[in-house]
């Protein structure tokens, strides 16, 4: 864990050094070519935009490349913008490559990212603040509020004031369950955690095996802490769960430990994800990302399964973890025209048409826009054997996102890893919850 934290901090330091470079083409304190909010909204000559991504799934890759080509032939052709897409490894590899490129002063103009990575990039002045463009009367996103409110909030919830990303590939957590097993045994899909405990007990009596699991241990912790009335962290790096709300943390840890000891819950362990054990009918329900729905049929095409919203503790604290790729613009040269061109491409890639293409193209990702949900194309796609998407969309009103931050002590990514270790200690190794929490505090520098 300490090695991971040190690596992340080293990368952040590298970015900070890059942001303070003194090369002739390096911008000063102005934000990526923006001066006091002023922006360029037209081009004096054609520009080429480098777009780095991490999409390797062939179905999704084809959609992505088709969208880039469509942009080049329409908006790009009209405005003099050509986008060149480049696959640059997994999300983590793409992050490392972007860090190196920022340090070298030749970063891509646009890149996919995860929100924790954006927090690191923001240690420099090179991430373009999109807010002036979005609100501009001539080139703004006129249907910006069509994007789900919590997704919009996430893109301005960084330590630096402004809007530094746009949602592009969205997924949430859903409850997967074996329809035939539930029907044959007269079981009802749980909607609360009390109902979940009762259902798990009944399943254990039937099978003698664990009834439930949760793919993302760190995510389960965040969700349950929020649902049980506590707070996780914020964009300023306040670790509420380890300090002010530690009582809620211990409640969550004890819940996990007790249910594992009872034999009614289990962790993914060596399986890594529950889609395998679920498809093989070794476990009848679990919580996982909505994108996993695209993998289950390949593992067992005969399985009769469905999805439902995850259980909630109360209506007042209803929360569901949302994640996915965001898209950002980088400008290491202070070229205001390139910053504008990058924005035009990002606007296109997060538009109604682009989001609809991703959602109904078989990628497993969810709509980011209400208009997509309401469209006939999406509704017909859902009705044609893709109703697993519905559970994710039904929870859009209470999406929450993992707060991201980078400071002199730690990062949100390092805290996430420490939380996962704490959960494994409690659930898999039987470590006392208070001891596990104290171990985490030492890891993240709180004691």
Coordinates of C-alpha atoms in Angstrom, one line a residue:
X1 CA 0.0 0.0 0.0
X2 CA 2.8 2.4 0.9
X3 CA 4.4 1.7 -2.4
X4 CA 1.2 2.5 -4.3
X5 CA 0.8 5.8 -2.3
X6 CA 4.4 6.7 -3.0
X7 CA 4.0 6.0 -6.7
X8 CA 0.9 8.1 -7.0
X9 CA 2.6 11.0 -5.1
X10 CA 5.6 10.6 -7.3
X11 CA 3.5 11.0 -10.4
X12 CA 1.8 14.0 -8.9
X13 CA 5.1 15.6 -8.1
X14 CA 6.2 14.9 -11.7
X15 CA 3.0 16.7 -12.9
X16 CA 3.6 19.6 -10.5
X17 CA 7.2 20.0 -11.8
X18 CA 5.9 19.9 -15.4
X19 CA 3.3 22.6 -14.5
X20 CA 6.2 24.9 -13.4
X21 CA 8.4 24.3 -16.4
X22 CA 10.2 27.3 -17.9
X23 CA 10.4 26.2 -21.5
X24 CA 9.6 28.8 -24.1
X25 CA 6.3 27.1 -25.2
X26 CA 5.1 26.5 -21.7
X27 CA 2.1 28.6 -20.6
X28 CA 2.2 30.6 -17.4
X29 CA -0.4 30.7 -14.7
X30 CA -3.2 31.3 -17.2
X31 CA -5.4 28.2 -17.4
X32 CA -4.5 26.4 -20.5
X33 CA -4.5 29.4 -22.8
X34 CA -7.5 31.0 -21.1
X35 CA -7.1 34.5 -19.8
X36 CA -9.5 35.6 -17.1
X37 CA -12.3 33.5 -18.6
X38 CA -11.9 34.8 -22.2
X39 CA -12.0 32.1 -24.9
X40 CA -11.6 31.8 -28.6
X41 CA -14.7 30.6 -30.4
X42 CA -13.5 30.3 -34.0
X43 CA -10.4 29.1 -35.8
X44 CA -8.1 31.2 -38.0
X45 CA -6.7 28.1 -39.7
X46 CA -7.3 24.3 -39.7
X47 CA -6.1 22.4 -36.7
X48 CA -5.4 18.7 -35.9
X49 CA -6.5 17.3 -32.5
X50 CA -4.8 14.3 -30.9
X51 CA -7.3 12.2 -29.0
X52 CA -6.0 9.4 -26.7
X53 CA -8.3 6.7 -25.4
X54 CA -8.3 3.3 -23.6
X55 CA -11.1 1.5 -25.5
X56 CA -10.0 -2.0 -26.6
X57 CA -13.3 -3.8 -26.7
X58 CA -13.9 -4.3 -30.4
X59 CA -17.6 -3.4 -30.3
X60 CA -17.0 -0.2 -28.4
X61 CA -13.9 0.6 -30.4
X62 CA -15.8 0.5 -33.7
X63 CA -18.4 2.8 -32.3
X64 CA -15.8 5.2 -31.0
X65 CA -13.9 5.3 -34.3
X66 CA -17.1 5.8 -36.2
X67 CA -18.1 8.7 -34.0
X68 CA -14.6 10.3 -34.6
X69 CA -15.0 9.9 -38.3
X70 CA -18.5 11.3 -38.2
X71 CA -17.2 14.4 -36.4
X72 CA -14.4 14.8 -38.9
X73 CA -16.9 14.7 -41.8
X74 CA -19.4 17.0 -40.2
X75 CA -18.6 19.5 -37.5
X76 CA -14.9 19.1 -38.0
X77 CA -15.1 19.6 -41.7
X78 CA -17.2 22.7 -41.2
X79 CA -14.9 24.3 -38.6
X80 CA -11.5 23.0 -39.9
X81 CA -10.9 20.4 -37.1
X82 CA -9.5 17.0 -37.8
X83 CA -9.3 14.5 -34.9
X84 CA -6.8 11.7 -34.8
X85 CA -7.7 8.9 -32.3
X86 CA -5.0 6.7 -30.7
X87 CA -5.4 3.7 -28.4
X88 CA -2.9 4.2 -25.6
X89 CA -3.3 1.1 -23.4
X90 CA -5.6 0.4 -20.4
X91 CA -6.9 3.2 -18.3
X92 CA -3.9 2.9 -15.9
X93 CA -1.5 2.8 -18.8
X94 CA -3.1 5.7 -20.5
X95 CA -2.8 7.7 -17.3
X96 CA 1.0 6.9 -17.1
X97 CA 1.4 7.9 -20.7
X98 CA -0.5 11.1 -20.3
X99 CA 1.7 12.0 -17.2
X100 CA 4.8 11.4 -19.2
X101 CA 3.5 13.4 -22.1
X102 CA 2.6 16.3 -19.9
X103 CA 6.1 16.3 -18.4
X104 CA 7.5 16.3 -21.9
X105 CA 5.3 19.1 -23.1
X106 CA 3.5 17.1 -25.8
X107 CA 0.3 15.9 -24.2
X108 CA -2.7 14.9 -26.2
X109 CA -5.3 17.6 -26.9
X110 CA -8.1 15.4 -25.6
X111 CA -8.0 12.2 -23.6
X112 CA -10.3 9.8 -21.8
X113 CA -9.7 9.6 -18.1
X114 CA -11.1 8.4 -14.8
X115 CA -11.9 11.2 -12.3
X116 CA -9.1 10.4 -9.9
X117 CA -6.6 10.9 -12.7
X118 CA -8.2 14.2 -13.5
X119 CA -7.5 15.3 -9.9
X120 CA -3.8 14.5 -10.5
X121 CA -3.7 16.3 -13.9
X122 CA -5.2 19.4 -12.2
X123 CA -1.9 19.8 -10.2
X124 CA -0.8 21.5 -13.4
X125 CA -2.4 24.4 -15.2
X126 CA -2.9 22.4 -18.4
X127 CA -6.4 21.0 -18.0
X128 CA -8.8 23.2 -19.9
X129 CA -11.7 24.8 -17.9
X130 CA -14.7 24.0 -20.0
X131 CA -17.2 26.2 -18.1
X132 CA -16.7 29.3 -20.3
X133 CA -17.3 27.3 -23.4
X134 CA -20.3 25.5 -22.0
X135 CA -22.0 28.8 -21.0
X136 CA -21.0 30.7 -24.1
X137 CA -24.1 32.0 -26.1
X138 CA -22.6 31.1 -29.4
X139 CA -20.8 27.8 -28.9
X140 CA -22.2 26.6 -25.6
X141 CA -23.9 23.3 -24.8
X142 CA -27.5 24.4 -25.0
X143 CA -28.9 21.1 -23.7
X144 CA -26.2 20.8 -20.9
X145 CA -28.9 20.3 -18.3
X146 CA -30.2 17.3 -20.2
X147 CA -27.1 15.5 -18.7
X148 CA -28.1 13.9 -15.4
X149 CA -27.5 16.5 -12.6
X150 CA -25.2 14.3 -10.5
X151 CA -23.0 13.6 -13.5
X152 CA -22.7 17.4 -14.1
X153 CA -22.0 18.0 -10.5
X154 CA -19.1 15.5 -10.6
X155 CA -17.4 17.4 -13.4
X156 CA -17.1 20.5 -11.3
X157 CA -16.3 18.8 -8.0
X158 CA -12.6 19.0 -8.2
X159 CA -10.3 21.0 -5.9
X160 CA -9.9 23.7 -8.6
X161 CA -13.0 25.8 -9.3
X162 CA -14.4 25.2 -12.8
X163 CA -15.7 22.4 -15.0
X164 CA -12.8 20.2 -16.1
X165 CA -14.4 17.1 -17.6
X166 CA -17.5 15.9 -19.3
X167 CA -19.2 12.4 -18.7
X168 CA -19.0 10.1 -21.7
X169 CA -19.2 6.5 -20.6
X170 CA -21.4 5.9 -17.6
X171 CA -22.2 2.9 -15.4
X172 CA -23.7 2.3 -12.0
X173 CA -24.0 -0.6 -9.7
X174 CA -27.1 -2.9 -10.0
X175 CA -28.3 -6.0 -8.2
X176 CA -28.0 -9.1 -10.4
X177 CA -30.2 -12.1 -9.5
X178 CA -31.1 -15.5 -10.8
X179 CA -34.7 -15.3 -11.9
X180 CA -35.4 -19.0 -12.0
X181 CA -33.9 -19.6 -8.5
X182 CA -35.9 -16.8 -7.0
X183 CA -39.2 -18.0 -8.6
X184 CA -38.6 -21.6 -7.8
X185 CA -38.0 -20.8 -4.1
X186 CA -40.7 -18.1 -3.7
X187 CA -38.2 -15.4 -3.1
X188 CA -38.7 -11.6 -3.5
X189 CA -35.9 -9.4 -4.8
X190 CA -34.8 -7.3 -1.8
X191 CA -35.1 -3.5 -1.9
X192 CA -33.8 -2.7 1.6
X193 CA -30.9 -4.1 3.7
X194 CA -33.3 -5.7 6.2
X195 CA -35.0 -7.5 3.3
X196 CA -31.5 -8.4 2.0
X197 CA -30.6 -10.0 5.4
X198 CA -33.8 -12.0 5.4
X199 CA -33.5 -13.2 1.8
X200 CA -29.9 -14.2 2.4
X201 CA -30.8 -16.3 5.4
X202 CA -33.5 -18.0 3.4
X203 CA -31.2 -18.8 0.6
X204 CA -28.5 -20.1 3.0
X205 CA -31.2 -22.5 4.4
X206 CA -31.8 -23.7 0.9
X207 CA -28.3 -24.1 -0.5
X208 CA -26.0 -24.1 2.6
X209 CA -23.8 -21.6 0.6
X210 CA -23.3 -17.8 0.5
X211 CA -26.3 -16.0 -1.0
X212 CA -24.8 -12.6 -1.9
X213 CA -21.6 -10.8 -2.9
X214 CA -20.4 -7.4 -4.0
X215 CA -17.8 -7.0 -6.7
X216 CA -16.3 -3.7 -5.6
X217 CA -15.3 -3.9 -1.9
X218 CA -14.2 -0.3 -1.7
X219 CA -17.4 0.7 -3.5
X220 CA -19.6 -1.3 -1.2
X221 CA -17.9 0.5 1.8
X222 CA -18.5 4.0 0.2
X223 CA -22.2 3.2 -0.6
X224 CA -23.0 1.7 2.8
X225 CA -21.3 4.5 4.7
X226 CA -23.4 7.0 2.8
X227 CA -26.6 4.9 3.1
X228 CA -26.1 4.5 6.8
X229 CA -25.9 8.2 7.4
X230 CA -22.1 8.8 7.3
X231 CA -19.7 10.5 4.9
X232 CA -16.9 9.1 3.0
X233 CA -14.5 11.8 1.8
X234 CA -14.7 15.1 -0.2
X235 CA -12.7 16.8 -2.9
X236 CA -10.6 18.5 -0.3
X237 CA -9.3 15.2 1.1
X238 CA -11.3 15.2 4.4
X239 CA -11.5 11.5 5.5
X240 CA -14.7 11.7 7.4
X241 CA -15.2 8.0 7.5
X242 CA -11.9 7.6 9.4
X243 CA -12.5 10.4 11.9
X244 CA -15.9 12.2 12.5
X245 CA -18.0 9.4 11.1
X246 CA -15.9 6.4 12.3
X247 CA -18.9 5.0 14.2
X248 CA -20.7 4.5 10.9
X249 CA -17.6 2.9 9.4
X250 CA -17.5 0.4 12.3
X251 CA -21.2 -0.4 11.7
X252 CA -20.4 -1.2 8.0
X253 CA -17.4 -3.2 8.8
X254 CA -19.2 -5.2 11.5
X255 CA -22.1 -5.8 9.1
X256 CA -19.7 -7.3 6.5
X257 CA -17.8 -9.4 9.0
X258 CA -20.9 -10.8 10.7
X259 CA -22.5 -11.8 7.4
X260 CA -19.4 -13.5 6.1
X261 CA -19.1 -15.4 9.4
X262 CA -22.7 -16.5 9.1
X263 CA -21.9 -17.8 5.7
X264 CA -24.5 -15.8 3.9
X265 CA -22.1 -13.2 2.3
X266 CA -18.8 -13.7 0.5
X267 CA -16.2 -11.7 -1.2
X268 CA -15.1 -12.3 -4.8
X269 CA -11.7 -13.6 -3.7
X270 CA -9.8 -15.3 -6.5
X271 CA -12.8 -15.1 -8.8
X272 CA -12.1 -11.3 -9.0
X273 CA -15.7 -10.6 -10.2
X274 CA -18.9 -12.4 -9.4
X275 CA -20.1 -12.7 -13.0
X276 CA -18.4 -16.1 -13.2
X277 CA -19.8 -17.6 -10.0
X278 CA -23.2 -16.1 -10.8
X279 CA -23.2 -17.4 -14.4
X280 CA -22.2 -20.9 -13.0
X281 CA -25.1 -20.7 -10.5
X282 CA -22.8 -20.8 -7.5
X283 CA -24.3 -17.7 -6.1
X284 CA -27.8 -16.4 -6.8
X285 CA -27.3 -12.7 -6.5
X286 CA -24.7 -10.0 -6.3
X287 CA -24.1 -6.3 -6.8
X288 CA -21.8 -5.4 -9.7
X289 CA -21.3 -2.7 -12.3
X290 CA -24.0 -2.5 -15.0
X291 CA -21.4 -3.1 -17.7
X292 CA -21.0 -6.6 -16.4
X293 CA -24.3 -7.4 -18.0
X294 CA -22.5 -7.7 -21.3
X295 CA -20.3 -10.6 -20.0
X296 CA -22.8 -12.9 -18.3
X297 CA -24.6 -14.2 -21.5
X298 CA -21.2 -15.4 -22.9
X299 CA -20.5 -17.3 -19.7
X300 CA -23.9 -19.0 -19.5
X301 CA -26.3 -18.2 -22.4
X302 CA -29.0 -20.5 -20.7
X303 CA -29.1 -18.6 -17.4
X304 CA -32.3 -16.7 -16.8
X305 CA -31.2 -13.6 -15.0
X306 CA -32.2 -10.0 -14.4
X307 CA -31.1 -6.8 -12.7
X308 CA -32.8 -4.6 -10.1
X309 CA -31.8 -1.4 -8.2
X310 CA -29.5 -2.0 -5.3
X311 CA -31.0 -2.1 -1.8
X312 CA -31.3 1.1 0.2
X313 CA -31.3 1.8 3.9
X314 CA -33.8 4.7 3.6
X315 CA -35.2 7.1 1.0
X316 CA -33.4 10.0 2.7
X317 CA -30.0 8.5 2.2
X318 CA -30.5 6.7 -1.1
X319 CA -27.2 6.4 -3.0
X320 CA -25.8 4.4 -5.8
X321 CA -22.2 4.5 -7.0
X322 CA -21.7 5.9 -10.5
X323 CA -18.4 5.8 -12.4
X324 CA -17.0 5.6 -15.9
X325 CA -14.9 7.5 -18.3
X326 CA -14.8 11.3 -18.5
X327 CA -13.3 13.2 -21.4
X328 CA -11.0 16.2 -20.8
X329 CA -8.9 18.7 -22.8
X330 CA -5.2 19.4 -22.1
X331 CA -3.3 22.3 -23.4
X332 CA 0.4 22.4 -22.7
X333 CA 1.2 25.1 -25.2
X334 CA -1.4 27.8 -24.4
X335 CA -2.9 27.6 -27.9
X336 CA -6.4 29.0 -27.4
X337 CA -7.6 27.9 -30.8
X338 CA -6.6 24.3 -30.1
X339 CA -8.4 24.5 -26.7
X340 CA -11.6 25.6 -28.5
X341 CA -11.2 22.9 -31.2
X342 CA -10.8 20.3 -28.4
X343 CA -14.0 21.5 -26.8
X344 CA -16.0 21.3 -30.0
X345 CA -14.9 17.6 -30.3
X346 CA -15.8 16.9 -26.7
X347 CA -19.2 18.6 -27.1
X348 CA -19.9 16.3 -30.1
X349 CA -18.7 13.1 -28.2
X350 CA -21.1 13.8 -25.3
X351 CA -24.0 14.9 -27.4
X352 CA -27.4 13.1 -27.6
X353 CA -26.5 11.4 -30.9
X354 CA -23.1 10.1 -29.6
X355 CA -24.4 8.9 -26.3
X356 CA -27.3 7.1 -28.0
X357 CA -24.8 5.3 -30.3
X358 CA -22.8 4.1 -27.3
X359 CA -25.8 3.0 -25.3
X360 CA -27.6 1.0 -28.0
X361 CA -24.4 -0.3 -29.6
X362 CA -24.0 -3.2 -27.2
X363 CA -21.3 -1.6 -25.0
X364 CA -23.2 -2.1 -21.7
X365 CA -22.9 1.6 -20.8
X366 CA -25.8 3.7 -19.5
X367 CA -27.3 6.9 -20.8
X368 CA -25.8 10.1 -19.5
X369 CA -28.8 12.1 -20.8
X370 CA -32.5 12.1 -20.0
X371 CA -33.3 12.6 -23.7
X372 CA -31.6 9.4 -24.5
X373 CA -33.6 7.5 -21.9
X374 CA -36.8 9.1 -23.4
X375 CA -36.0 8.3 -27.0
X376 CA -37.8 5.6 -29.0
X377 CA -34.5 4.1 -30.1
X378 CA -33.4 3.5 -26.5
X379 CA -36.8 2.3 -25.4
X380 CA -37.0 -0.2 -28.3
X381 CA -33.4 -1.4 -27.5
X382 CA -34.3 -2.0 -23.9
X383 CA -37.5 -3.9 -24.9
X384 CA -35.4 -6.0 -27.3
X385 CA -33.7 -8.1 -24.6
X386 CA -31.7 -5.3 -23.0
X387 CA -33.9 -4.5 -20.0
X388 CA -30.9 -5.0 -17.7
X389 CA -30.1 -1.4 -18.5
X390 CA -33.3 -0.2 -16.8
X391 CA -32.1 -0.8 -13.2
X392 CA -29.1 1.4 -13.7
X393 CA -31.1 4.3 -15.1
X394 CA -33.8 4.0 -12.4
X395 CA -31.2 5.0 -9.9
X396 CA -30.0 8.1 -11.7
X397 CA -31.6 10.5 -9.2
X398 CA -29.3 9.3 -6.5
X399 CA -26.1 8.6 -8.3
X400 CA -23.1 9.6 -6.3
X401 CA -19.5 9.7 -7.4
X402 CA -16.3 8.9 -5.6
X403 CA -14.8 12.3 -4.5
X404 CA -11.3 12.8 -6.0
X405 CA -8.4 14.7 -4.6
X406 CA -4.7 15.0 -4.4
X407 CA -2.8 16.6 -1.6
X408 CA 0.6 16.6 0.1
X409 CA -0.3 13.6 2.2
X410 CA -2.2 11.2 0.0
X411 CA -4.6 10.8 -3.0
X412 CA -8.2 9.6 -3.4
X413 CA -6.8 6.6 -5.3
X414 CA -4.5 5.6 -2.4
X415 CA -7.4 6.0 0.1
X416 CA -9.5 3.8 -2.2
X417 CA -6.8 1.1 -2.1
X418 CA -6.5 1.4 1.6
X419 CA -10.2 1.0 2.1
X420 CA -10.1 -2.2 -0.1
X421 CA -7.4 -3.6 2.1
X422 CA -9.3 -2.8 5.2
X423 CA -12.4 -4.5 3.8
X424 CA -10.4 -7.6 2.9
X425 CA -8.9 -7.7 6.4
X426 CA -12.3 -7.6 8.0
X427 CA -14.2 -9.8 5.6
X428 CA -11.6 -12.4 4.5
X429 CA -9.1 -12.5 7.4
X430 CA -11.4 -11.9 10.4
X431 CA -9.4 -8.8 11.6
X432 CA -11.3 -6.8 14.3
X433 CA -13.0 -3.8 12.7
X434 CA -11.4 -1.3 15.0
X435 CA -7.9 -2.8 14.4
X436 CA -8.5 -2.7 10.6
X437 CA -9.6 1.0 10.8
X438 CA -6.5 1.9 12.8
X439 CA -4.4 0.1 10.2
X440 CA -6.0 2.2 7.5
X441 CA -5.3 5.4 9.5
X442 CA -1.6 4.5 9.7
X443 CA -1.5 3.8 6.0
X444 CA -3.0 7.1 5.0
X445 CA -1.0 9.1 7.5
X446 CA -3.7 9.9 10.1
X447 CA -1.9 8.3 13.0

